[in-house]
Coordinates of C-alpha atoms and ligand atoms in Angstrom, one line a residue:
M99 CA 26.0 2.9 -4.2
T100 CA 26.8 -0.6 -2.8
T101 CA 29.1 -3.0 -4.7
T102 CA 26.2 -5.1 -5.8
A103 CA 24.2 -2.0 -7.0
G104 CA 27.3 -0.8 -8.8
A105 CA 27.8 -4.1 -10.6
L106 CA 24.1 -4.1 -11.6
A107 CA 24.5 -0.6 -13.0
D108 CA 27.5 -1.7 -15.1
Q109 CA 25.5 -4.6 -16.5
L110 CA 22.4 -2.4 -17.2
R111 CA 24.6 0.3 -18.9
H112 CA 26.1 -2.4 -21.1
L113 CA 22.6 -3.6 -22.0
L114 CA 20.9 -0.2 -22.6
G115 CA 23.7 2.2 -23.3
P116 CA 24.5 5.2 -21.0
D117 CA 21.5 7.3 -22.3
R118 CA 19.0 4.7 -21.1
L119 CA 20.4 4.3 -17.6
L120 CA 19.8 7.3 -15.3
E121 CA 22.2 7.6 -12.4
G122 CA 22.6 11.4 -11.8
D123 CA 21.2 13.2 -8.8
L124 CA 18.6 15.2 -10.7
A125 CA 17.1 12.0 -12.2
R126 CA 17.3 10.2 -8.9
N127 CA 15.5 13.0 -7.2
L128 CA 12.8 13.2 -9.9
Y129 CA 12.1 9.5 -9.8
S130 CA 11.8 9.6 -6.0
H131 CA 8.4 11.3 -6.3
D132 CA 5.1 10.8 -8.0
G133 CA 1.9 12.9 -8.0
S134 CA 1.5 12.3 -4.2
I135 CA 3.2 13.9 -1.3
V136 CA 5.2 10.7 -0.7
G137 CA 9.0 11.1 -1.1
G138 CA 11.5 8.2 -1.5
D139 CA 15.0 7.3 -2.4
C140 CA 15.8 6.3 -5.9
G141 CA 18.8 4.2 -6.8
I142 CA 19.1 3.9 -10.6
V143 CA 16.5 4.2 -13.4
A144 CA 16.4 1.9 -16.5
L145 CA 14.5 2.9 -19.6
P146 CA 14.0 -0.3 -21.6
E147 CA 12.2 -0.2 -25.0
T148 CA 11.2 -3.8 -25.6
T149 CA 9.9 -6.8 -23.6
D150 CA 13.2 -8.5 -24.1
E151 CA 15.1 -5.6 -22.5
V152 CA 12.7 -5.5 -19.6
A153 CA 13.2 -9.3 -19.1
A154 CA 17.0 -8.8 -19.2
C155 CA 16.8 -6.0 -16.6
M156 CA 14.7 -8.2 -14.4
R157 CA 17.0 -11.1 -14.7
M158 CA 20.0 -8.9 -13.8
A159 CA 18.2 -7.4 -10.8
H160 CA 17.1 -10.9 -9.7
E161 CA 20.6 -12.2 -9.8
A162 CA 21.9 -9.1 -7.9
G163 CA 19.1 -9.4 -5.3
V164 CA 18.1 -5.8 -6.0
D165 CA 14.5 -4.5 -5.5
V166 CA 12.5 -3.3 -8.6
V167 CA 9.9 -0.6 -8.8
P168 CA 7.9 -0.4 -12.1
R169 CA 7.0 3.1 -13.2
G170 CA 4.6 4.6 -15.8
S171 CA 4.1 8.3 -16.0
G172 CA 4.5 8.9 -12.3
T173 CA 1.0 10.6 -11.9
G174 CA 0.0 8.2 -9.2
L175 CA -1.4 9.7 -6.0
T176 CA -0.3 7.1 -3.4
G177 CA 3.4 6.8 -3.8
G178 CA 3.1 3.5 -5.7
A179 CA 5.8 4.3 -8.2
V180 CA 8.1 5.8 -5.6
P181 CA 11.2 3.7 -4.6
L182 CA 11.5 3.8 -0.9
E183 CA 15.0 2.4 -0.3
G184 CA 17.1 2.7 -3.5
G185 CA 16.9 -0.2 -5.9
L186 CA 16.1 -0.2 -9.6
V187 CA 13.2 1.8 -11.1
I188 CA 12.1 0.3 -14.4
S189 CA 10.4 3.1 -16.3
L190 CA 8.1 2.0 -19.1
A191 CA 7.8 5.5 -20.5
R192 CA 9.6 4.6 -23.8
M193 CA 7.4 1.6 -24.6
R194 CA 4.8 3.5 -26.5
A195 CA 3.9 1.3 -29.5
M196 CA 0.3 0.4 -30.4
G197 CA -0.5 -2.8 -32.3
E198 CA -3.0 -3.3 -35.0
V199 CA -6.7 -2.8 -34.0
D200 CA -8.5 -6.2 -34.1
V201 CA -11.8 -4.7 -35.3
A202 CA -13.6 -8.0 -35.4
N203 CA -12.8 -8.7 -31.7
S204 CA -12.8 -5.0 -30.7
C205 CA -9.4 -5.1 -29.0
M206 CA -5.8 -4.1 -29.5
W207 CA -2.4 -4.8 -27.9
V208 CA -0.5 -1.8 -26.7
Q209 CA 2.8 -1.3 -24.8
P210 CA 2.5 0.0 -21.2
G211 CA 4.0 3.4 -21.8
V212 CA 1.2 4.4 -24.2
L213 CA -0.8 7.4 -22.7
N214 CA -4.4 6.7 -21.9
L215 CA -5.9 9.4 -24.1
D216 CA -3.6 8.5 -27.1
V217 CA -5.5 5.2 -27.4
S218 CA -8.9 6.8 -27.9
T219 CA -7.4 9.4 -30.2
A220 CA -5.8 6.7 -32.4
I221 CA -9.0 4.6 -32.8
A222 CA -11.7 7.3 -33.0
H223 CA -11.8 7.0 -36.8
L224 CA -13.0 3.4 -36.3
G225 CA -15.9 4.6 -34.1
L226 CA -14.2 3.1 -31.1
H227 CA -12.7 4.4 -27.8
Y228 CA -11.0 3.1 -24.7
A229 CA -13.6 3.7 -22.0
P230 CA -11.7 4.2 -18.7
D231 CA -10.8 7.9 -18.7
P232 CA -8.9 9.1 -15.6
S233 CA -8.9 12.9 -15.3
S234 CA -5.1 12.5 -15.8
Q235 CA -5.6 10.8 -19.1
Q236 CA -3.5 13.2 -21.1
A237 CA -0.5 12.1 -19.0
C238 CA -1.0 8.8 -17.3
S239 CA 0.1 5.5 -19.0
I240 CA -1.9 2.3 -19.7
G241 CA 0.7 0.4 -17.6
G242 CA 0.0 2.7 -14.6
N243 CA -3.7 2.4 -15.2
V244 CA -3.3 -1.4 -15.1
G245 CA -1.2 -1.1 -11.9
T246 CA -3.8 1.0 -10.1
N247 CA -6.9 -0.4 -11.8
A248 CA -7.7 3.2 -12.7
G249 CA -11.1 4.6 -12.9
G250 CA -12.5 7.9 -14.3
P251 CA -15.7 9.9 -14.7
H252 CA -17.1 7.5 -17.4
C253 CA -16.4 4.4 -15.3
L254 CA -19.8 4.7 -13.6
A255 CA -21.5 3.3 -16.7
Y256 CA -18.6 1.6 -18.4
G257 CA -16.6 0.0 -15.6
V258 CA -13.0 0.5 -14.4
T259 CA -9.8 -0.7 -16.0
V260 CA -10.1 -4.4 -15.0
Q261 CA -13.3 -4.6 -17.1
H262 CA -11.4 -3.3 -20.1
V263 CA -8.2 -5.4 -20.0
L264 CA -8.6 -8.7 -21.7
G265 CA -5.0 -9.9 -21.2
V266 CA -1.5 -8.8 -20.1
E267 CA 2.0 -9.8 -21.0
M268 CA 4.1 -9.6 -17.9
V269 CA 7.8 -10.1 -16.9
R270 CA 8.0 -12.0 -13.6
P271 CA 10.6 -11.1 -11.0
D272 CA 13.1 -13.7 -12.3
G273 CA 12.8 -12.5 -15.9
Q274 CA 10.3 -15.1 -17.2
V275 CA 7.8 -13.6 -19.7
V276 CA 4.2 -14.8 -19.2
V277 CA 0.9 -14.0 -21.0
L278 CA -2.2 -14.0 -18.8
G279 CA -5.7 -13.8 -20.4
G280 CA -6.3 -13.2 -24.1
V281 CA -8.9 -12.5 -26.7
A282 CA -11.2 -15.3 -25.6
P283 CA -13.5 -14.1 -22.9
D284 CA -13.6 -15.9 -19.5
P285 CA -10.8 -18.5 -20.2
P286 CA -10.8 -21.4 -17.8
G287 CA -8.7 -21.6 -14.7
Y288 CA -7.8 -18.9 -12.1
D289 CA -8.2 -15.3 -13.3
L290 CA -4.5 -14.3 -13.0
R291 CA -5.1 -11.4 -15.3
G292 CA -7.4 -10.1 -12.7
V293 CA -4.7 -10.4 -10.0
V294 CA -2.3 -8.4 -12.1
V295 CA -4.7 -5.5 -12.7
G296 CA -4.6 -3.4 -9.5
A297 CA -1.5 -5.2 -8.1
E298 CA 0.4 -1.9 -8.1
G299 CA 3.6 -3.3 -9.5
T300 CA 4.0 -5.9 -6.8
V301 CA 3.8 -9.1 -9.0
G302 CA 5.8 -8.2 -12.1
V303 CA 6.3 -5.7 -14.8
V304 CA 3.5 -5.4 -17.4
T305 CA 5.0 -5.1 -20.9
R306 CA 1.9 -5.4 -23.1
V307 CA -1.8 -5.0 -22.5
L308 CA -4.7 -6.3 -24.6
L309 CA -7.3 -3.6 -24.3
R310 CA -11.0 -4.0 -24.9
L311 CA -12.3 -1.3 -27.2
T312 CA -15.8 0.1 -26.9
P313 CA -18.0 1.7 -29.6
L314 CA -18.5 5.4 -29.4
P315 CA -22.0 6.2 -28.3
P316 CA -24.3 7.4 -31.1
D317 CA -25.5 10.4 -29.0
V318 CA -24.3 12.2 -25.9
R319 CA -25.7 15.0 -23.8
T320 CA -23.9 16.9 -21.0
M321 CA -25.6 18.9 -18.4
L322 CA -24.4 21.1 -15.6
L323 CA -26.8 21.4 -12.6
D324 CA -26.3 23.8 -9.7
F325 CA -27.7 23.6 -6.2
L326 CA -27.8 25.9 -3.1
S327 CA -27.0 23.0 -0.8
V328 CA -24.5 20.1 -1.0
S329 CA -27.1 17.8 0.6
D330 CA -29.6 18.5 -2.3
A331 CA -26.9 17.8 -4.9
S332 CA -25.9 14.6 -3.0
A333 CA -29.5 13.5 -2.8
V334 CA -30.0 13.9 -6.6
V335 CA -27.1 11.5 -7.2
Q336 CA -28.8 8.8 -5.4
A337 CA -32.3 9.7 -6.7
V338 CA -31.2 9.7 -10.4
I339 CA -29.9 6.1 -10.1
A340 CA -32.8 5.0 -8.1
A341 CA -35.0 6.3 -10.9
G342 CA -33.4 3.7 -13.2
V343 CA -30.9 6.0 -15.1
I344 CA -27.2 5.2 -14.9
P345 CA -25.6 8.2 -16.5
A346 CA -22.3 7.8 -18.4
A347 CA -20.8 10.2 -15.8
L348 CA -22.2 11.8 -12.7
E349 CA -19.6 14.1 -11.1
M350 CA -19.8 16.6 -8.2
M351 CA -17.9 19.8 -7.4
D352 CA -18.4 21.9 -4.4
R353 CA -18.2 25.7 -4.2
N354 CA -14.5 25.9 -3.2
M355 CA -13.6 23.8 -6.1
A356 CA -15.9 25.6 -8.6
M357 CA -14.3 28.9 -7.6
A358 CA -10.7 27.6 -8.1
V359 CA -11.6 26.0 -11.4
E360 CA -13.6 28.9 -12.8
E361 CA -10.7 31.3 -12.2
F362 CA -8.5 28.9 -14.1
V363 CA -10.7 27.6 -17.0
H364 CA -13.4 30.3 -17.4
A365 CA -16.1 27.8 -18.3
G366 CA -19.0 29.8 -16.8
L367 CA -19.4 27.7 -13.7
P368 CA -21.7 29.3 -11.1
T369 CA -19.4 30.2 -8.2
D370 CA -22.2 31.2 -5.8
A371 CA -23.7 27.7 -5.8
A372 CA -23.0 25.3 -3.0
A373 CA -22.5 22.3 -5.3
L374 CA -22.5 21.5 -9.1
L375 CA -23.3 18.2 -10.8
L376 CA -21.9 17.4 -14.2
V377 CA -24.1 14.8 -15.7
E378 CA -23.5 13.1 -19.0
V379 CA -26.0 10.7 -20.5
D380 CA -25.4 8.7 -23.7
G381 CA -27.0 6.1 -26.0
T382 CA -29.4 6.3 -28.9
P383 CA -31.0 9.7 -29.4
A384 CA -34.3 8.3 -27.9
E385 CA -32.4 6.9 -24.8
V386 CA -30.6 10.2 -24.4
E387 CA -33.9 12.1 -24.6
T388 CA -35.5 9.9 -21.9
A389 CA -32.5 10.0 -19.6
T390 CA -32.2 13.8 -19.8
A391 CA -35.9 14.2 -18.9
V392 CA -35.5 11.9 -15.9
V393 CA -32.3 13.8 -14.7
E394 CA -34.1 17.2 -15.1
H395 CA -37.2 16.0 -13.3
V396 CA -35.3 14.5 -10.3
A397 CA -33.1 17.6 -10.1
R398 CA -36.1 19.9 -10.0
E399 CA -37.7 17.8 -7.3
H400 CA -34.5 18.6 -5.2
G401 CA -34.4 22.3 -5.8
V402 CA -31.9 22.6 -8.7
R403 CA -31.3 26.3 -9.5
T404 CA -30.3 26.0 -13.2
V405 CA -29.9 23.3 -15.7
R406 CA -27.3 24.1 -18.4
V407 CA -27.2 21.7 -21.3
A408 CA -24.1 21.9 -23.5
Q409 CA -25.2 23.2 -26.9
D410 CA -22.4 21.8 -29.0
E411 CA -19.2 19.8 -28.8
E412 CA -17.1 22.9 -27.9
E413 CA -19.2 23.7 -24.9
R414 CA -19.2 20.0 -23.8
A415 CA -15.4 19.9 -24.1
L416 CA -15.2 23.1 -22.0
L417 CA -17.3 21.6 -19.2
W418 CA -15.1 18.5 -19.2
K419 CA -12.0 20.6 -19.2
A420 CA -13.3 22.3 -16.1
R421 CA -13.8 18.9 -14.5
K422 CA -10.6 17.3 -15.6
T423 CA -8.3 20.1 -14.7
A424 CA -9.7 20.5 -11.2
F425 CA -6.8 19.1 -9.3
G426 CA -4.4 21.5 -11.1
A427 CA -6.6 24.4 -10.2
V428 CA -5.9 23.8 -6.5
A429 CA -2.5 25.4 -7.1
R430 CA -4.4 28.8 -7.3
V431 CA -5.4 28.3 -3.6
K432 CA -2.3 26.7 -2.0
P433 CA 1.0 25.3 -3.2
S434 CA 0.2 21.7 -2.3
Y435 CA -2.7 19.3 -1.5
Y436 CA -3.4 16.1 0.4
L437 CA -6.0 14.1 -1.4
H438 CA -8.0 11.1 -0.4
D439 CA -9.9 8.6 -2.6
C440 CA -12.2 6.8 -0.2
V441 CA -15.5 5.4 -1.2
V442 CA -18.9 5.3 0.6
P443 CA -22.1 3.6 -0.4
R444 CA -24.0 6.1 -2.6
T445 CA -26.8 6.1 0.0
R446 CA -24.4 7.7 2.5
L447 CA -23.3 10.6 0.3
V448 CA -25.3 13.3 2.2
E449 CA -23.9 12.1 5.5
I450 CA -20.3 11.9 4.5
M451 CA -20.3 15.3 2.8
E452 CA -21.6 16.8 6.1
A453 CA -19.0 14.9 8.0
I454 CA -16.1 16.1 5.7
G455 CA -17.4 19.7 6.2
E456 CA -17.4 19.3 10.0
I457 CA -14.0 17.6 10.2
T458 CA -12.2 20.1 8.0
E459 CA -13.8 23.1 9.7
R460 CA -12.8 21.7 13.1
E461 CA -9.2 21.3 11.9
G462 CA -9.2 24.7 10.3
V463 CA -8.1 23.5 6.9
M464 CA -9.5 24.3 3.5
C465 CA -11.2 21.4 1.7
L466 CA -12.1 21.4 -2.0
N467 CA -14.3 18.5 -3.2
V468 CA -14.5 17.2 -6.8
F469 CA -15.4 13.6 -7.3
H470 CA -17.1 10.7 -9.0
A471 CA -20.4 11.1 -7.1
G472 CA -22.2 8.3 -9.0
D473 CA -19.7 5.8 -7.6
G474 CA -19.6 7.3 -4.1
N475 CA -15.9 7.8 -4.8
L476 CA -14.9 10.9 -2.9
H477 CA -11.9 13.1 -3.6
P478 CA -11.7 15.5 -0.6
I479 CA -8.7 17.7 -1.5
I480 CA -7.1 19.4 1.5
A481 CA -5.2 22.4 0.3
L482 CA -2.0 23.1 2.3
D483 CA 1.3 24.8 2.4
R484 CA 3.8 22.0 3.3
S485 CA 6.3 24.6 4.6
D486 CA 3.8 25.3 7.4
P487 CA 4.2 22.3 9.9
D488 CA 1.1 23.2 11.9
E489 CA -1.1 23.4 8.8
T490 CA 0.4 20.1 7.5
A491 CA -0.3 18.4 10.8
R492 CA -3.9 19.6 10.8
A493 CA -4.3 18.5 7.1
M494 CA -3.0 15.0 8.0
S495 CA -5.3 14.8 11.0
A496 CA -8.3 15.8 8.9
G497 CA -7.4 13.3 6.2
D498 CA -7.1 10.6 8.9
Q499 CA -10.5 11.4 10.3
I500 CA -12.1 11.4 6.8
V501 CA -10.7 8.0 6.0
R502 CA -12.0 6.6 9.3
A503 CA -15.5 8.2 8.8
C504 CA -15.8 6.6 5.3
V505 CA -14.9 3.2 6.6
A506 CA -17.3 3.6 9.5
M507 CA -20.1 4.3 7.0
G508 CA -19.5 1.0 5.3
G509 CA -17.0 2.4 2.7
T510 CA -13.5 1.6 1.8
L511 CA -10.0 3.1 1.4
S512 CA -9.7 3.6 -2.3
G513 CA -11.9 3.8 -5.3
E514 CA -9.3 4.1 -8.0
H515 CA -5.9 5.5 -6.9
G516 CA -4.8 2.4 -5.1
I517 CA -3.1 1.9 -1.8
G518 CA 0.6 2.4 -2.5
V519 CA 2.4 3.7 0.6
E520 CA -0.1 6.4 1.5
K521 CA -3.0 4.1 2.4
R522 CA -0.9 1.0 3.3
D523 CA -1.2 1.4 7.1
Y524 CA -4.9 1.8 6.9
M525 CA -5.4 -1.7 5.4
P526 CA -6.1 -3.2 8.8
L527 CA -9.2 -0.9 9.0
V528 CA -10.8 -3.0 6.2
F529 CA -9.0 -6.3 6.3
D530 CA -8.3 -8.5 9.3
H531 CA -5.0 -10.3 9.9
D532 CA -6.1 -13.5 8.0
D533 CA -7.2 -11.5 5.0
L534 CA -3.9 -9.6 4.9
E535 CA -1.9 -12.9 5.2
A536 CA -3.9 -14.4 2.4
Q537 CA -3.1 -11.4 0.2
A538 CA 0.6 -11.8 1.1
C539 CA 0.4 -15.4 0.0
V540 CA -0.9 -14.4 -3.4
R541 CA 1.9 -11.8 -3.8
R542 CA 4.5 -14.4 -2.7
A543 CA 3.3 -16.9 -5.3
F544 CA 4.4 -14.3 -8.0
D545 CA 7.3 -12.9 -6.1
P546 CA 8.9 -15.4 -3.7
D547 CA 11.8 -13.1 -2.7
G548 CA 9.6 -10.0 -2.0
R549 CA 11.6 -7.7 -4.4
M550 CA 8.8 -6.3 -6.5
N551 CA 7.8 -2.8 -5.2
P552 CA 8.5 -3.8 -1.6
D553 CA 6.7 -2.0 1.3
K554 CA 3.8 -1.1 -0.8
V555 CA 0.1 -2.1 -0.4
L556 CA 0.4 -4.5 2.5
P557 CA 1.4 -3.1 6.0
T558 CA 4.9 -3.7 7.1
G559 CA 5.2 -7.1 8.8
T560 CA 2.3 -8.7 6.8
R561 CA 3.6 -12.0 5.7
C562 CA 2.4 -15.1 4.0
G563 CA 1.9 -17.7 6.8
E564 CA 4.2 -20.2 5.1
V565 CA 7.1 -17.7 5.2
G566 CA 6.5 -17.0 8.9
L567 CA 6.6 -20.7 9.7
A568 CA 9.8 -21.3 7.7
D569 CA 11.5 -18.4 9.5
T570 CA 10.8 -19.9 12.9
Q571 CA 12.8 -23.0 11.9
V572 CA 10.4 -25.6 13.2
P573 CA 12.5 -28.8 13.5
E574 CA 12.0 -31.3 10.6
G575 CA 9.2 -33.8 11.3
T576 CA 7.3 -31.6 13.7
W577 CA 3.5 -31.7 13.3
I578 CA 1.7 -28.4 13.4
Ligands
FAD25 C1 -4.5 15.5 -11.9 C2 -4.7 14.1 -11.7 C3 -6.0 13.5 -11.9 C4 -6.1 12.1 -11.7 N1 -7.4 11.5 -11.9 C5 -7.5 10.2 -11.8 C6 -8.8 9.6 -12.1 O1 -9.8 10.2 -12.5 N2 -8.9 8.3 -11.9 C7 -7.8 7.5 -11.5 O2 -7.9 6.3 -11.4 N3 -6.6 8.1 -11.2 C8 -6.5 9.4 -11.3 N4 -5.2 10.0 -11.0 C9 -4.1 9.1 -10.5 C10 -3.2 8.5 -11.6 O3 -3.2 9.3 -12.8 C11 -3.6 7.1 -11.9 O4 -3.4 6.3 -10.7 C12 -2.8 6.4 -13.0 O5 -3.4 5.2 -13.3 C13 -1.3 6.3 -12.8 O6 -0.7 6.1 -14.0 P1 0.9 6.4 -14.2 O7 1.2 5.9 -15.6 O8 1.2 7.7 -13.9 O9 1.4 5.3 -13.2 P2 2.6 5.5 -12.1 O10 2.2 6.6 -11.1 O11 3.9 5.6 -12.7 O12 2.4 4.1 -11.3 C14 1.3 3.7 -10.6 C15 1.4 2.3 -10.1 O13 1.4 1.4 -11.1 C16 2.6 0.6 -11.1 N5 3.0 0.4 -12.5 C17 3.2 1.4 -13.5 N6 3.5 0.9 -14.6 C18 3.5 -0.5 -14.5 C19 3.8 -1.6 -15.3 N7 4.1 -1.5 -16.6 N8 3.8 -2.8 -14.8 C20 3.4 -3.0 -13.5 N9 3.2 -2.0 -12.6 C21 3.2 -0.8 -13.1 C22 3.6 1.4 -10.3 O14 4.6 0.6 -9.7 C23 2.7 2.1 -9.3 O15 2.4 1.2 -8.2 C24 -5.0 11.3 -11.2 C25 -3.8 11.9 -11.0 C26 -3.6 13.3 -11.2 C27 -2.3 13.9 -11.0

């Protein structure tokens, strides 16, 4: 530890007490990872419990010139919460208080360490829920969801995190506390709340979030459809929406994934089908009846083999358990996985699924697909054993080709997991130099010293034009 870092640690220990400053090797190792395959180097970890404590930590780090990485539950899949070169990790995991529900305005302030699912559980008795539902919702935090602008199966109809965050309280890199947005919809001026959501911890530390709460639907129906070809299943996704029905959720699972999940969850998934669609429709009973009929009709036109409708809440929960534990089920196949989160326009689903099949077959790696098909948001999961360098290299190569194929089809790098480190160097595939510089300028407006989650999101060397000019030391008075 350098002298500066040592002095910062002393100050933080004084502020938080020895139990809330983690400095040992075990903790530093744990906090050097998240849910991705990215590994980093953690300096020290602070565990504040209030906004004032976060502000004090930030002021101390600012004065010491030390980098800061905010962290929620560490379930991120792009290395966003992984410190790369020491510095201070601020974990928000102990900030788990929920405020009063403002029933009249359907909203509630929560601290960032609150787990996603705990929000819906706490407000269900009021007939409300928090709509964005990442499959990791039992473990991921609201702060992390804000950081990544998280999505989830039900975001097809309800929208992703940014549509459900009315305001944020944030501590800026110098320790100043600001509130952006609020209960009033569409406040005048620049939408800085919108900048913070999805900023991946690069503009400040979010310390409270004002969540929009959504009424629970009066009726819900969940269906499992199975197909003998991936192309037929992909075509149904497009055709259902073209027929005017936006299901609450429209998820796809291929055979490899269905086999792994079935062995794990025993939900009665057909393991001989090429692809399964999990479709949920909701609304009034009449709307649900109509939407179900449309989905069944379209599916039959595309050769669906069976249509299983969940008969009760228990069966519905089992089908969702199968979907939401899918990533974990990959452990039955290989010890690790490399996952992408690219998006293609829904109309290109058939083509991209064929391309993924060809790429992974050519590279000789096993791919399991489970994804938010209705959004065109793919999750090709390449199962691998990282102790095998040859297999790891082939998995990386397949991943690279999949990303490029998605972009070539008019898609983009990430639908919900964010960019972090893992997708950072792909940014020039979708943004030109000027775009990247403009993004660097936005970041710099919040964090002039570049100490918030450095080396994330924007490729190394991307700089705000103004900084570049200052660094060249143009003589005073020169016109440029
Ligand atoms: C099994 C599994 C399933 C998943 N399914 C989904 C899914 O369906 N949809 C989806 O979107 N994601 C999914 N994810 C990815 C992950 O759960 C999400 O990205 C989630 O939003 C991360 O939350 P977290 O609390 O773990 O954040 P972390 O991983 O700790 O952090 C994520 C990012 O947010 C920043 N951050 C965290 N807290 C704050 C804060 N208070 N202020 C500022 N920045 C902050 C971090 O710096 C980092 O850049 C899944 C992951 C797993 C392991």
